[in-house]
PDB file of C-alpha atoms in Angstrom:
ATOM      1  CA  UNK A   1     -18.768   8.230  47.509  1.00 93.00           C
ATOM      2  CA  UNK A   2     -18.960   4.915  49.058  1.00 97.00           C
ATOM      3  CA  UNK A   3     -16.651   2.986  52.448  1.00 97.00           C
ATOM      4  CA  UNK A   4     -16.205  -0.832  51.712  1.00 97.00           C
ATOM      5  CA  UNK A   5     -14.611  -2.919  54.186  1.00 97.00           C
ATOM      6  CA  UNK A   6     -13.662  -6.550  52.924  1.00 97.00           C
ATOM      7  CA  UNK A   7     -12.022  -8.907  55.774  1.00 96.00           C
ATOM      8  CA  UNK A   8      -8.980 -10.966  54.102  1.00 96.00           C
ATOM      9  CA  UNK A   9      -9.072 -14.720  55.154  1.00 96.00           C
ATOM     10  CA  UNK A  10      -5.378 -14.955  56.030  1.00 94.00           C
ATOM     11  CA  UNK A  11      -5.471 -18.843  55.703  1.00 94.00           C
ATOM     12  CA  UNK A  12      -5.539 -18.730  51.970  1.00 94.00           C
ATOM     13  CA  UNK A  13      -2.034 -19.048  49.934  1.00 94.00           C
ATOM     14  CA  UNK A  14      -4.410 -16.404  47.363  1.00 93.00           C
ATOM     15  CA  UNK A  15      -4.934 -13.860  50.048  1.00 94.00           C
ATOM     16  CA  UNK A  16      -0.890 -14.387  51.838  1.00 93.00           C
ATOM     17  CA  UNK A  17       0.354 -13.692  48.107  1.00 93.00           C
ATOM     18  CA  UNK A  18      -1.703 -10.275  47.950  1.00 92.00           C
ATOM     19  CA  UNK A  19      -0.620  -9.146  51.121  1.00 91.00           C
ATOM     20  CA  UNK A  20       2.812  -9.906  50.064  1.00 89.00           C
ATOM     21  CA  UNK A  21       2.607  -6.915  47.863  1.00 89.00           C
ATOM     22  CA  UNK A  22       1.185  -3.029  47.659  1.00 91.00           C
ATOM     23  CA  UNK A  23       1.347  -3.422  44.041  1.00 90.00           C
ATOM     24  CA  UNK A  24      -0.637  -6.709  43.624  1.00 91.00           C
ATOM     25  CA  UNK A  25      -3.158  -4.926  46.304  1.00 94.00           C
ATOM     26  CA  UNK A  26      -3.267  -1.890  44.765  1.00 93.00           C
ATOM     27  CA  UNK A  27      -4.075  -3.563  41.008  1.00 92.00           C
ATOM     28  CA  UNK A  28      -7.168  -5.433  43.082  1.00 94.00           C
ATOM     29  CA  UNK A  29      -8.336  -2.469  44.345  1.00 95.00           C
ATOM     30  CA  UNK A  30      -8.876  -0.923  40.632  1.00 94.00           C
ATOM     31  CA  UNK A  31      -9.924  -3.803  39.245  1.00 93.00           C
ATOM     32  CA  UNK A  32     -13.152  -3.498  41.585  1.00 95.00           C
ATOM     33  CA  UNK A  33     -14.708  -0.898  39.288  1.00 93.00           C
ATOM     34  CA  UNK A  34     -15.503  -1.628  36.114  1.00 85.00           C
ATOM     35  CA  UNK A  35     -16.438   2.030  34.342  1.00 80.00           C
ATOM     36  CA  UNK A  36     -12.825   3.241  35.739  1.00 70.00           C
ATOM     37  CA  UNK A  37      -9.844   3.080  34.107  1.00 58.00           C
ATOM     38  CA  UNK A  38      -6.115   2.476  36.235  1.00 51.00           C
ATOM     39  CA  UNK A  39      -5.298   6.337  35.326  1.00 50.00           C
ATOM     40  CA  UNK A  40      -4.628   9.129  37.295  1.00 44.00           C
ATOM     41  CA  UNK A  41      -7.336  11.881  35.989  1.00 43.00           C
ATOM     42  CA  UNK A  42      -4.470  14.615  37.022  1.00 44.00           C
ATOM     43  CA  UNK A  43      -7.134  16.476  38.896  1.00 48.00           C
ATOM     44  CA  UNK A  44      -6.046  17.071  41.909  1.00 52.00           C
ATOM     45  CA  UNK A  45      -8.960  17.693  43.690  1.00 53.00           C
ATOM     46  CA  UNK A  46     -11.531  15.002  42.230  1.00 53.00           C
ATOM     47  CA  UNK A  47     -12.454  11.752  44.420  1.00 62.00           C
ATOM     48  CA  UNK A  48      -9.982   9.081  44.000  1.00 85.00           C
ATOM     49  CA  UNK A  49      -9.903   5.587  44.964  1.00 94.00           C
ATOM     50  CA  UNK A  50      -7.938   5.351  48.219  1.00 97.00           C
ATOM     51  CA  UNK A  51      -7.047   2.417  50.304  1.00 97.00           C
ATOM     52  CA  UNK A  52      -5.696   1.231  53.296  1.00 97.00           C
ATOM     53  CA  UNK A  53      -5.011  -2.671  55.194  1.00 96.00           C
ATOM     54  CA  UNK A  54      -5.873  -2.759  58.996  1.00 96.00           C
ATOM     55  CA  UNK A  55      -3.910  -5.794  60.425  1.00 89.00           C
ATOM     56  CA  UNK A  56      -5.681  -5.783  64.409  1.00 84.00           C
ATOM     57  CA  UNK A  57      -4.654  -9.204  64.884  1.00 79.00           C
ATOM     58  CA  UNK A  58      -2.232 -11.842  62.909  1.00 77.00           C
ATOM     59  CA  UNK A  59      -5.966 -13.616  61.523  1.00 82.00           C
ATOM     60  CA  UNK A  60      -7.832 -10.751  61.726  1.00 91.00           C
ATOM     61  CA  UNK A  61      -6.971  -8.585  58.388  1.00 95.00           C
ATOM     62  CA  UNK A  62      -9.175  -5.678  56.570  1.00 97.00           C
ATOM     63  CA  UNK A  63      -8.790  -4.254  53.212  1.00 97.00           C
ATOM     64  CA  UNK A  64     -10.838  -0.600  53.604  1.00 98.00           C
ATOM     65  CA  UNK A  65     -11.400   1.341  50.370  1.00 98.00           C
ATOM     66  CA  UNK A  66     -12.651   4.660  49.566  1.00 97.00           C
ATOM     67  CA  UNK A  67     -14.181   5.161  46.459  1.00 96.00           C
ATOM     68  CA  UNK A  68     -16.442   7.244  43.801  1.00 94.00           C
ATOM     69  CA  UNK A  69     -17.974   4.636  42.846  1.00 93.00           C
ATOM     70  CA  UNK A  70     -19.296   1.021  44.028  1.00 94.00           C
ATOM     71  CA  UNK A  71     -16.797  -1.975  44.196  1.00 96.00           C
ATOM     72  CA  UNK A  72     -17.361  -5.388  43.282  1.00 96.00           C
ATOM     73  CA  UNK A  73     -15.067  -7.315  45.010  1.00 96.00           C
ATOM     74  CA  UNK A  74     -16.030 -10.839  43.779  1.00 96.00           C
ATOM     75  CA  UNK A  75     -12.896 -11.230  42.789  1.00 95.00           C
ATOM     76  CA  UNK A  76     -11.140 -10.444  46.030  1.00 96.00           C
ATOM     77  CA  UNK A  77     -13.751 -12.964  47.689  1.00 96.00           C
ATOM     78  CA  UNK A  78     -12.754 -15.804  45.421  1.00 95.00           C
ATOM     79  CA  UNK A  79      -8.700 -14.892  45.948  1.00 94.00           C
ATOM     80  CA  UNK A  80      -8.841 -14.414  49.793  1.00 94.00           C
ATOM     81  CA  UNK A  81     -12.119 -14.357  51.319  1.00 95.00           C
ATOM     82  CA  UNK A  82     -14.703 -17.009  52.100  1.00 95.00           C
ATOM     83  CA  UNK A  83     -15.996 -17.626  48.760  1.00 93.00           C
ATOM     84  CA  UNK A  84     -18.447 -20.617  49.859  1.00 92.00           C
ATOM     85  CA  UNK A  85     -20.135 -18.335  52.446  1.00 91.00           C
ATOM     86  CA  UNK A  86     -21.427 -15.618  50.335  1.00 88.00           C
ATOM     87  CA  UNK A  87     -24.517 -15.121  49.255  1.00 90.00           C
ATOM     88  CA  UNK A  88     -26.375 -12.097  46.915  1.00 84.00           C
ATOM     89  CA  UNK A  89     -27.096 -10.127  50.496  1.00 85.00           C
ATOM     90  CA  UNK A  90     -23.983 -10.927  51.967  1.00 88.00           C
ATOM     91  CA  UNK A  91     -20.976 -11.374  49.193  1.00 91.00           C
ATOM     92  CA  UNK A  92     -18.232 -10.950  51.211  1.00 93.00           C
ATOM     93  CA  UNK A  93     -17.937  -7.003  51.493  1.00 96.00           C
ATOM     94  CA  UNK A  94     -19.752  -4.146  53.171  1.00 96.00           C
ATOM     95  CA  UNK A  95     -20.336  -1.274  50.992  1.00 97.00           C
ATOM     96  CA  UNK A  96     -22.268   1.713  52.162  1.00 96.00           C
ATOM     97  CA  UNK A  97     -23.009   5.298  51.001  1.00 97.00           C
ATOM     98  CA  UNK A  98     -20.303   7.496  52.511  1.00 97.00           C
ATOM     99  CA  UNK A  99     -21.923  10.743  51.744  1.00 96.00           C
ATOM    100  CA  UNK A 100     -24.308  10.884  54.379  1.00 97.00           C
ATOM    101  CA  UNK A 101     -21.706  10.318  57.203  1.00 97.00           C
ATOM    102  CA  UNK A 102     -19.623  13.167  55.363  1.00 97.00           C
ATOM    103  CA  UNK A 103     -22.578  15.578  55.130  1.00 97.00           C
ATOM    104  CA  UNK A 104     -23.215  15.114  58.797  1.00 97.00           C
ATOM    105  CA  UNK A 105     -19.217  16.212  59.794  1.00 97.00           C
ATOM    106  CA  UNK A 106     -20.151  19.683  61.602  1.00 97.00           C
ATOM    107  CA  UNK A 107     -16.931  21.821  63.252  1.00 97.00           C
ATOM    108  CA  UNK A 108     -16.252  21.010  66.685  1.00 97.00           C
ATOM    109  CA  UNK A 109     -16.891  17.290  66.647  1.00 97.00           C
ATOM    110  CA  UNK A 110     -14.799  15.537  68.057  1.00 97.00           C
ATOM    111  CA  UNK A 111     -13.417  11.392  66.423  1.00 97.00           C
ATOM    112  CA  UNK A 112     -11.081   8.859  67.093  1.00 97.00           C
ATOM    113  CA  UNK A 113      -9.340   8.390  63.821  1.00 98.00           C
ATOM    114  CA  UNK A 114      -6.621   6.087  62.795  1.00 97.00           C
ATOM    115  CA  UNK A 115      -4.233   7.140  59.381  1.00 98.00           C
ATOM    116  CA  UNK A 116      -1.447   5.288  57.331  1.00 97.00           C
ATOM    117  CA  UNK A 117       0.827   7.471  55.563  1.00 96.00           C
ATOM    118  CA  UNK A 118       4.013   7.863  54.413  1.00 94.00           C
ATOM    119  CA  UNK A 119       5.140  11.017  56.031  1.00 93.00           C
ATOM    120  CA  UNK A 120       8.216  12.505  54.184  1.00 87.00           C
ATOM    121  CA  UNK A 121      10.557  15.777  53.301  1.00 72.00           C
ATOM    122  CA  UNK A 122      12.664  17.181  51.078  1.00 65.00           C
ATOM    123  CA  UNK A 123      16.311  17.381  51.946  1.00 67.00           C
ATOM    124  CA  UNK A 124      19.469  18.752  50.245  1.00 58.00           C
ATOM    125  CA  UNK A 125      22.602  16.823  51.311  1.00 67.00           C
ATOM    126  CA  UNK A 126      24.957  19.906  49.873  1.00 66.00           C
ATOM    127  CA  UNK A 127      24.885  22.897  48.427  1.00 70.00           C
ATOM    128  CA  UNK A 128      24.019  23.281  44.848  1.00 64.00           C
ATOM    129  CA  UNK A 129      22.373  19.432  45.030  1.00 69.00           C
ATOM    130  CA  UNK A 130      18.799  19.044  44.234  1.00 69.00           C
ATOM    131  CA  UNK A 131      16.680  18.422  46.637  1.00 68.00           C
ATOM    132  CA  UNK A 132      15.089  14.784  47.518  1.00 70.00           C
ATOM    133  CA  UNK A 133      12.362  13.101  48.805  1.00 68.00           C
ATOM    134  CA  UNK A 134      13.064  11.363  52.033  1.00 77.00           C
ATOM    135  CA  UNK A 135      11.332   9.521  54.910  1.00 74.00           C
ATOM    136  CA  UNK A 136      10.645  10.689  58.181  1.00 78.00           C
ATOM    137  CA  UNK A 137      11.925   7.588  60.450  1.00 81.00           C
ATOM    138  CA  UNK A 138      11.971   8.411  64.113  1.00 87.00           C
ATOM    139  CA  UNK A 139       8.131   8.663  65.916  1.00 87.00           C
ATOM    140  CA  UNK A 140       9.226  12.518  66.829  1.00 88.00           C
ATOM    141  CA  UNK A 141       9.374  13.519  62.999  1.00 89.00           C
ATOM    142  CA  UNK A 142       6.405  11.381  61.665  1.00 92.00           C
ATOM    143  CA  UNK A 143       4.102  13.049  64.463  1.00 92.00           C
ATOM    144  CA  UNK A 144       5.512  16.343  63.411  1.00 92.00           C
ATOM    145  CA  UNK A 145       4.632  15.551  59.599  1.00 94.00           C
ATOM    146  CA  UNK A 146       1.360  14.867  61.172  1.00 96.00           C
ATOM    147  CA  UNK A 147       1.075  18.328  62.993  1.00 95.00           C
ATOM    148  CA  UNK A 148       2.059  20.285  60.327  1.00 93.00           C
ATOM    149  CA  UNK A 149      -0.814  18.900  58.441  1.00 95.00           C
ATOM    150  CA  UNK A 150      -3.614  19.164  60.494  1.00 96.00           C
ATOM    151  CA  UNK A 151      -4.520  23.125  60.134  1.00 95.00           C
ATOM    152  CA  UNK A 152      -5.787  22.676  56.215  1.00 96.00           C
ATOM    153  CA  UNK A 153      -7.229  19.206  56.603  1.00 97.00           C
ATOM    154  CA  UNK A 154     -10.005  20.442  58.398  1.00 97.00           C
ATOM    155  CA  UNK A 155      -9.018  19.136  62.254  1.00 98.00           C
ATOM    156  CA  UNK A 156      -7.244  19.358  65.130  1.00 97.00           C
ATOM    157  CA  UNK A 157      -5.503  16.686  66.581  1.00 96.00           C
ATOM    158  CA  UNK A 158      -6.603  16.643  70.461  1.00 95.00           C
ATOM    159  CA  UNK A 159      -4.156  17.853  73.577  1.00 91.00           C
ATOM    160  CA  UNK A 160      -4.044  15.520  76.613  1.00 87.00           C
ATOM    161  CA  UNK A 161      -5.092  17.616  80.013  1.00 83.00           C
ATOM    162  CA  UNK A 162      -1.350  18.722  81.893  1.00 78.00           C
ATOM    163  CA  UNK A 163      -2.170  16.063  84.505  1.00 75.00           C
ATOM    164  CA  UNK A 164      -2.336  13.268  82.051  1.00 76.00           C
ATOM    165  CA  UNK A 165       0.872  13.864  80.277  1.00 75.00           C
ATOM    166  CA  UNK A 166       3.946  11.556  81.253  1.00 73.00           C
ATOM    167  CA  UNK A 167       6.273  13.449  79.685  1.00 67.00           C
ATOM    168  CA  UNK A 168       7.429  17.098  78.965  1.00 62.00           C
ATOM    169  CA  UNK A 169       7.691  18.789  75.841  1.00 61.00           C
ATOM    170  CA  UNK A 170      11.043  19.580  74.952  1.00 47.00           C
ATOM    171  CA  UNK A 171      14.173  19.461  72.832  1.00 45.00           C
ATOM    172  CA  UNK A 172      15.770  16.491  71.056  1.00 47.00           C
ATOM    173  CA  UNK A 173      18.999  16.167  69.384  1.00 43.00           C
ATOM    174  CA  UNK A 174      20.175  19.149  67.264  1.00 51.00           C
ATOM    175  CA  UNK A 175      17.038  21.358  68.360  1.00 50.00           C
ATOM    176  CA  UNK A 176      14.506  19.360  67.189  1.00 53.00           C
ATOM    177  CA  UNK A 177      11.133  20.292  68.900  1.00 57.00           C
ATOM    178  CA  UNK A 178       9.337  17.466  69.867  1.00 58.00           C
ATOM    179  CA  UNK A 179       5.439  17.779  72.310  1.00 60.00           C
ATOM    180  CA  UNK A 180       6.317  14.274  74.514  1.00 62.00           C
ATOM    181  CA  UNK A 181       3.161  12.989  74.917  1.00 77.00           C
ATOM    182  CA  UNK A 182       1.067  16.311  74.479  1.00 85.00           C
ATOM    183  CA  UNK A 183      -1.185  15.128  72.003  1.00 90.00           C
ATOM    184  CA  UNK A 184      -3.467  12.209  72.036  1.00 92.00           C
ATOM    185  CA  UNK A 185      -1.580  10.226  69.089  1.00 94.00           C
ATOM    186  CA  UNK A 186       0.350   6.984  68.627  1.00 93.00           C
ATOM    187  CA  UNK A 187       2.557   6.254  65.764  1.00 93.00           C
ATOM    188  CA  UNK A 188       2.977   2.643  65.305  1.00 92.00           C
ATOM    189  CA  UNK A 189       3.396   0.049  62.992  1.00 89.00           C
ATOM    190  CA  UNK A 190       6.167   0.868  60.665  1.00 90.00           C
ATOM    191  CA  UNK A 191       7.123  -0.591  57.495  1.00 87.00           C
ATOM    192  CA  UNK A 192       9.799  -0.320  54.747  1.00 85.00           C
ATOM    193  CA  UNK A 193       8.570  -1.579  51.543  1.00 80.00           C
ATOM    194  CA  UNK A 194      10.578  -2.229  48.901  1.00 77.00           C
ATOM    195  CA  UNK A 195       9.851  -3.367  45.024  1.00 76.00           C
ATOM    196  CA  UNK A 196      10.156  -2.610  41.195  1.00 75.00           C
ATOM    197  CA  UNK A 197       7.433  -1.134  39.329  1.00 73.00           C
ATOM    198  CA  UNK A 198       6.985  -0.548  35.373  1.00 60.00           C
ATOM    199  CA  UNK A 199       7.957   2.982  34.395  1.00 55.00           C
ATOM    200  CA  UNK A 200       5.212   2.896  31.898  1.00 52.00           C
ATOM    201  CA  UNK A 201       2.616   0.933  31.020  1.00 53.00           C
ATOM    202  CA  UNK A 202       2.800  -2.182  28.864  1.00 55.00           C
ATOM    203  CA  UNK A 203       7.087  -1.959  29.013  1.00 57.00           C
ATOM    204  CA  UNK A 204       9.251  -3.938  30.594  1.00 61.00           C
ATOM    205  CA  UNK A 205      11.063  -1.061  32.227  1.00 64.00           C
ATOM    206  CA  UNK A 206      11.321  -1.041  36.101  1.00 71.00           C
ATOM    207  CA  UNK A 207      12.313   1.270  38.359  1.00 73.00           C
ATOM    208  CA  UNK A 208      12.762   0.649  42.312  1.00 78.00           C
ATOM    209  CA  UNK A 209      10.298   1.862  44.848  1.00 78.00           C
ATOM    210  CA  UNK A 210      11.206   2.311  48.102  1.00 82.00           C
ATOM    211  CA  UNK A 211       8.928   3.791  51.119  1.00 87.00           C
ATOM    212  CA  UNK A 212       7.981   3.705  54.581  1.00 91.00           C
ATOM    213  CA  UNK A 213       4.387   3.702  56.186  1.00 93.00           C
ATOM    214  CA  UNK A 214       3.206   4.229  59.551  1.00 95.00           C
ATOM    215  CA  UNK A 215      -0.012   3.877  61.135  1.00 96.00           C
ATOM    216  CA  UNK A 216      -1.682   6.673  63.327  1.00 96.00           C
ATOM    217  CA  UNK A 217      -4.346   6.376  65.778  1.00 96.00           C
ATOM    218  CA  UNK A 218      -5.881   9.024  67.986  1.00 96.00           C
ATOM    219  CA  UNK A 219      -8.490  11.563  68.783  1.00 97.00           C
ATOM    220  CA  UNK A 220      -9.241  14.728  66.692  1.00 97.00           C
ATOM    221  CA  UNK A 221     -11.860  18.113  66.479  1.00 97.00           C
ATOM    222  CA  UNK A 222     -12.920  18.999  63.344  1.00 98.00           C
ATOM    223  CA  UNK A 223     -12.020  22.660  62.926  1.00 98.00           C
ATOM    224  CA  UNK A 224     -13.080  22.883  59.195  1.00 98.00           C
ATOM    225  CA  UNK A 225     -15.495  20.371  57.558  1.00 98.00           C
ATOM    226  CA  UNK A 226     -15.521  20.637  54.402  1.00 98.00           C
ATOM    227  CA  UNK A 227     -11.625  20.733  54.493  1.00 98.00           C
ATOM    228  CA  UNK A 228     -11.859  17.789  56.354  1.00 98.00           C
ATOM    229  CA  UNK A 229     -13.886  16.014  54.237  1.00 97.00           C
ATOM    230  CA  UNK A 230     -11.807  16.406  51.111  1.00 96.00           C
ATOM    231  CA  UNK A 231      -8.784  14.261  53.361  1.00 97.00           C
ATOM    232  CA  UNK A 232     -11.425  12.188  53.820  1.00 97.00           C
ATOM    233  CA  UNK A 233     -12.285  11.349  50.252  1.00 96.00           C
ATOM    234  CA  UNK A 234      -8.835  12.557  48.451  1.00 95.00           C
ATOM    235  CA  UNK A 235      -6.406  11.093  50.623  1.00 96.00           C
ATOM    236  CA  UNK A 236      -3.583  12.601  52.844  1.00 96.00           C
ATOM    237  CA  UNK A 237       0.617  12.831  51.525  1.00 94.00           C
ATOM    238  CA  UNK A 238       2.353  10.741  49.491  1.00 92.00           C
ATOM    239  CA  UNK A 239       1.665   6.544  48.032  1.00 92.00           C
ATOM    240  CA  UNK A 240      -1.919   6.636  47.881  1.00 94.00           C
ATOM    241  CA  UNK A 241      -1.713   3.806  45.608  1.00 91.00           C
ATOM    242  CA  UNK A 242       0.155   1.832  47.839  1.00 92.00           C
ATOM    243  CA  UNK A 243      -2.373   1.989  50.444  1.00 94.00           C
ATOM    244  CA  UNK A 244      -1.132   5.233  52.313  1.00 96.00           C
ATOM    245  CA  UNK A 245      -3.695   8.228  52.719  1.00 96.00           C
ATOM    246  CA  UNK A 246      -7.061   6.855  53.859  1.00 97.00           C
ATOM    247  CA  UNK A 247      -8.185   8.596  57.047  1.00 98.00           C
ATOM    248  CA  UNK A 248     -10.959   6.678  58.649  1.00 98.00           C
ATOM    249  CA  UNK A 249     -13.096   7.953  61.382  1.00 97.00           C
ATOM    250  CA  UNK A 250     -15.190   6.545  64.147  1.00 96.00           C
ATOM    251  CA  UNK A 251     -16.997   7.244  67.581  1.00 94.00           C
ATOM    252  CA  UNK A 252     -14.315   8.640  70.123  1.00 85.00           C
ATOM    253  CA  UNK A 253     -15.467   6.218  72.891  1.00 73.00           C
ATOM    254  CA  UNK A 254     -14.980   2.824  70.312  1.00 52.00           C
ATOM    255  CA  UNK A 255     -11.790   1.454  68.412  1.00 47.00           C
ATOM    256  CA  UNK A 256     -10.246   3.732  65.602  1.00 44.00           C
ATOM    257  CA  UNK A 257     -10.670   1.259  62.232  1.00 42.00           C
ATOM    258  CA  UNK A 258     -13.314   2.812  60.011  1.00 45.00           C
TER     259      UNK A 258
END
């Protein structure tokens, strides 16, 4: 498995077009390995190539990627990096062996982490209906999707000490349990996203696609590693390849981006 992190030169009409679009990112993203085809290999628990886009800043943009294999992201360096200022040691990309830092994931670590997903459920508007897939929109749910989650990931996401919470846990509207601020985790960031896609390859039938991401940052103890490092490498929920999924870790003293 390998981590690649690619910055995205914001200034270039190439690289404002491919942010304009999961799809056109997405398509990138696969065409970065060579020996794999732009399948699904309907196994559920083999490595997949996930991705995510890390905006810190309005100039300051990273594509992070996940993969079984190495990238080559020449072309993503000619489209929307800095194409004059790579070289063969420096092309434009990081890439390094992600097995090591996987192998090295022991329980009771402890990582700041940061998550975009697409946290939804399945409702039933009336009896008899069948049930559909819907997005979690308020911050109380899409923490809650989060929760539920955590047990067979492999972590635990980490409680704030009683004298640092600002708020109590309690009740919202309708009995909905919510923790106030009991857990070190922020939901920010949301999006709706909305486009057509091709039901099937090499038609011109298109369907709509409608979803919303969020972004999660915060601190978590690994409770179950090798659990936690199939999230890592297999993604977490729904629109993985629309950049939703990727779970990145890092140090629990620095910033949460990979």
């Amino acid at each position: 498995m390998y981590l690649t992190r690619f910055r995205v030169n914001t200034a270039r009409p190439g690289a404002r077009r491919l942010l304009s679009s999961p799809q056109m990112v997405h398509a990138a993203v696969m065409s970065s390995f060579p020996d794999l085809l732009p399948t699904a290999t309907g196994d559920a628990d083999a490595p997949r190539v996930l991705w995510r886009l890390d905006q810190n800043a309005r100039a300051e943009v990273f594509l992070y990627i996940v993969s079984p294999g190495r990238p080559d992201l020449t072309h993503l360096v000619e489209q929307g990096g800095w194409p004059a200022a790579a070289t063969q040691e420096t092309p434009g990309w990081q890439t390094q062996l992600y097995a090591p830092f996987l192998g090295r994931l022991a329980e009771g670590d402890t990582w700041a982490f940061r998550l975009t997903a697409n946290p939804v459920h399945h409702i039933r508007r009336k009896e008899g209906e069948p049930t559909k897939r819907t997005a979690h929109i308020t911050p109380v749910h899409q923490q809650k999707w989060l929760l539920e989650r955590q047990e067979r990931s492999g972590f635990r996401i980490i409680e704030k000490p009683q004298d640092k919470r600002l708020l109590p846990s309690g009740t919202t509207l309708k009995g909905h349990e919510h923790h106030g601020d009991r857990y070190e985790l922020t939901v920010r960031d949301q999006r709706a996203l909305s486009f057509t896609k091709s039901r099937d390859q090499g038609t011109s039938q298109r369907h709509p696609v409608n979803l919303v991401t969020v972004t999660f940052d915060g601190r978590l103890q690994v409770t179950d590693p090798e659990a936690l490092r199939r999230t890592l490498t297999q993604g977490l929920g729904k629109a993985k390849a629309y950049g939703c999924g990727l779970m990145t870790l890092a140090p629990a003293a620095h910033a949460v981006a990979g």
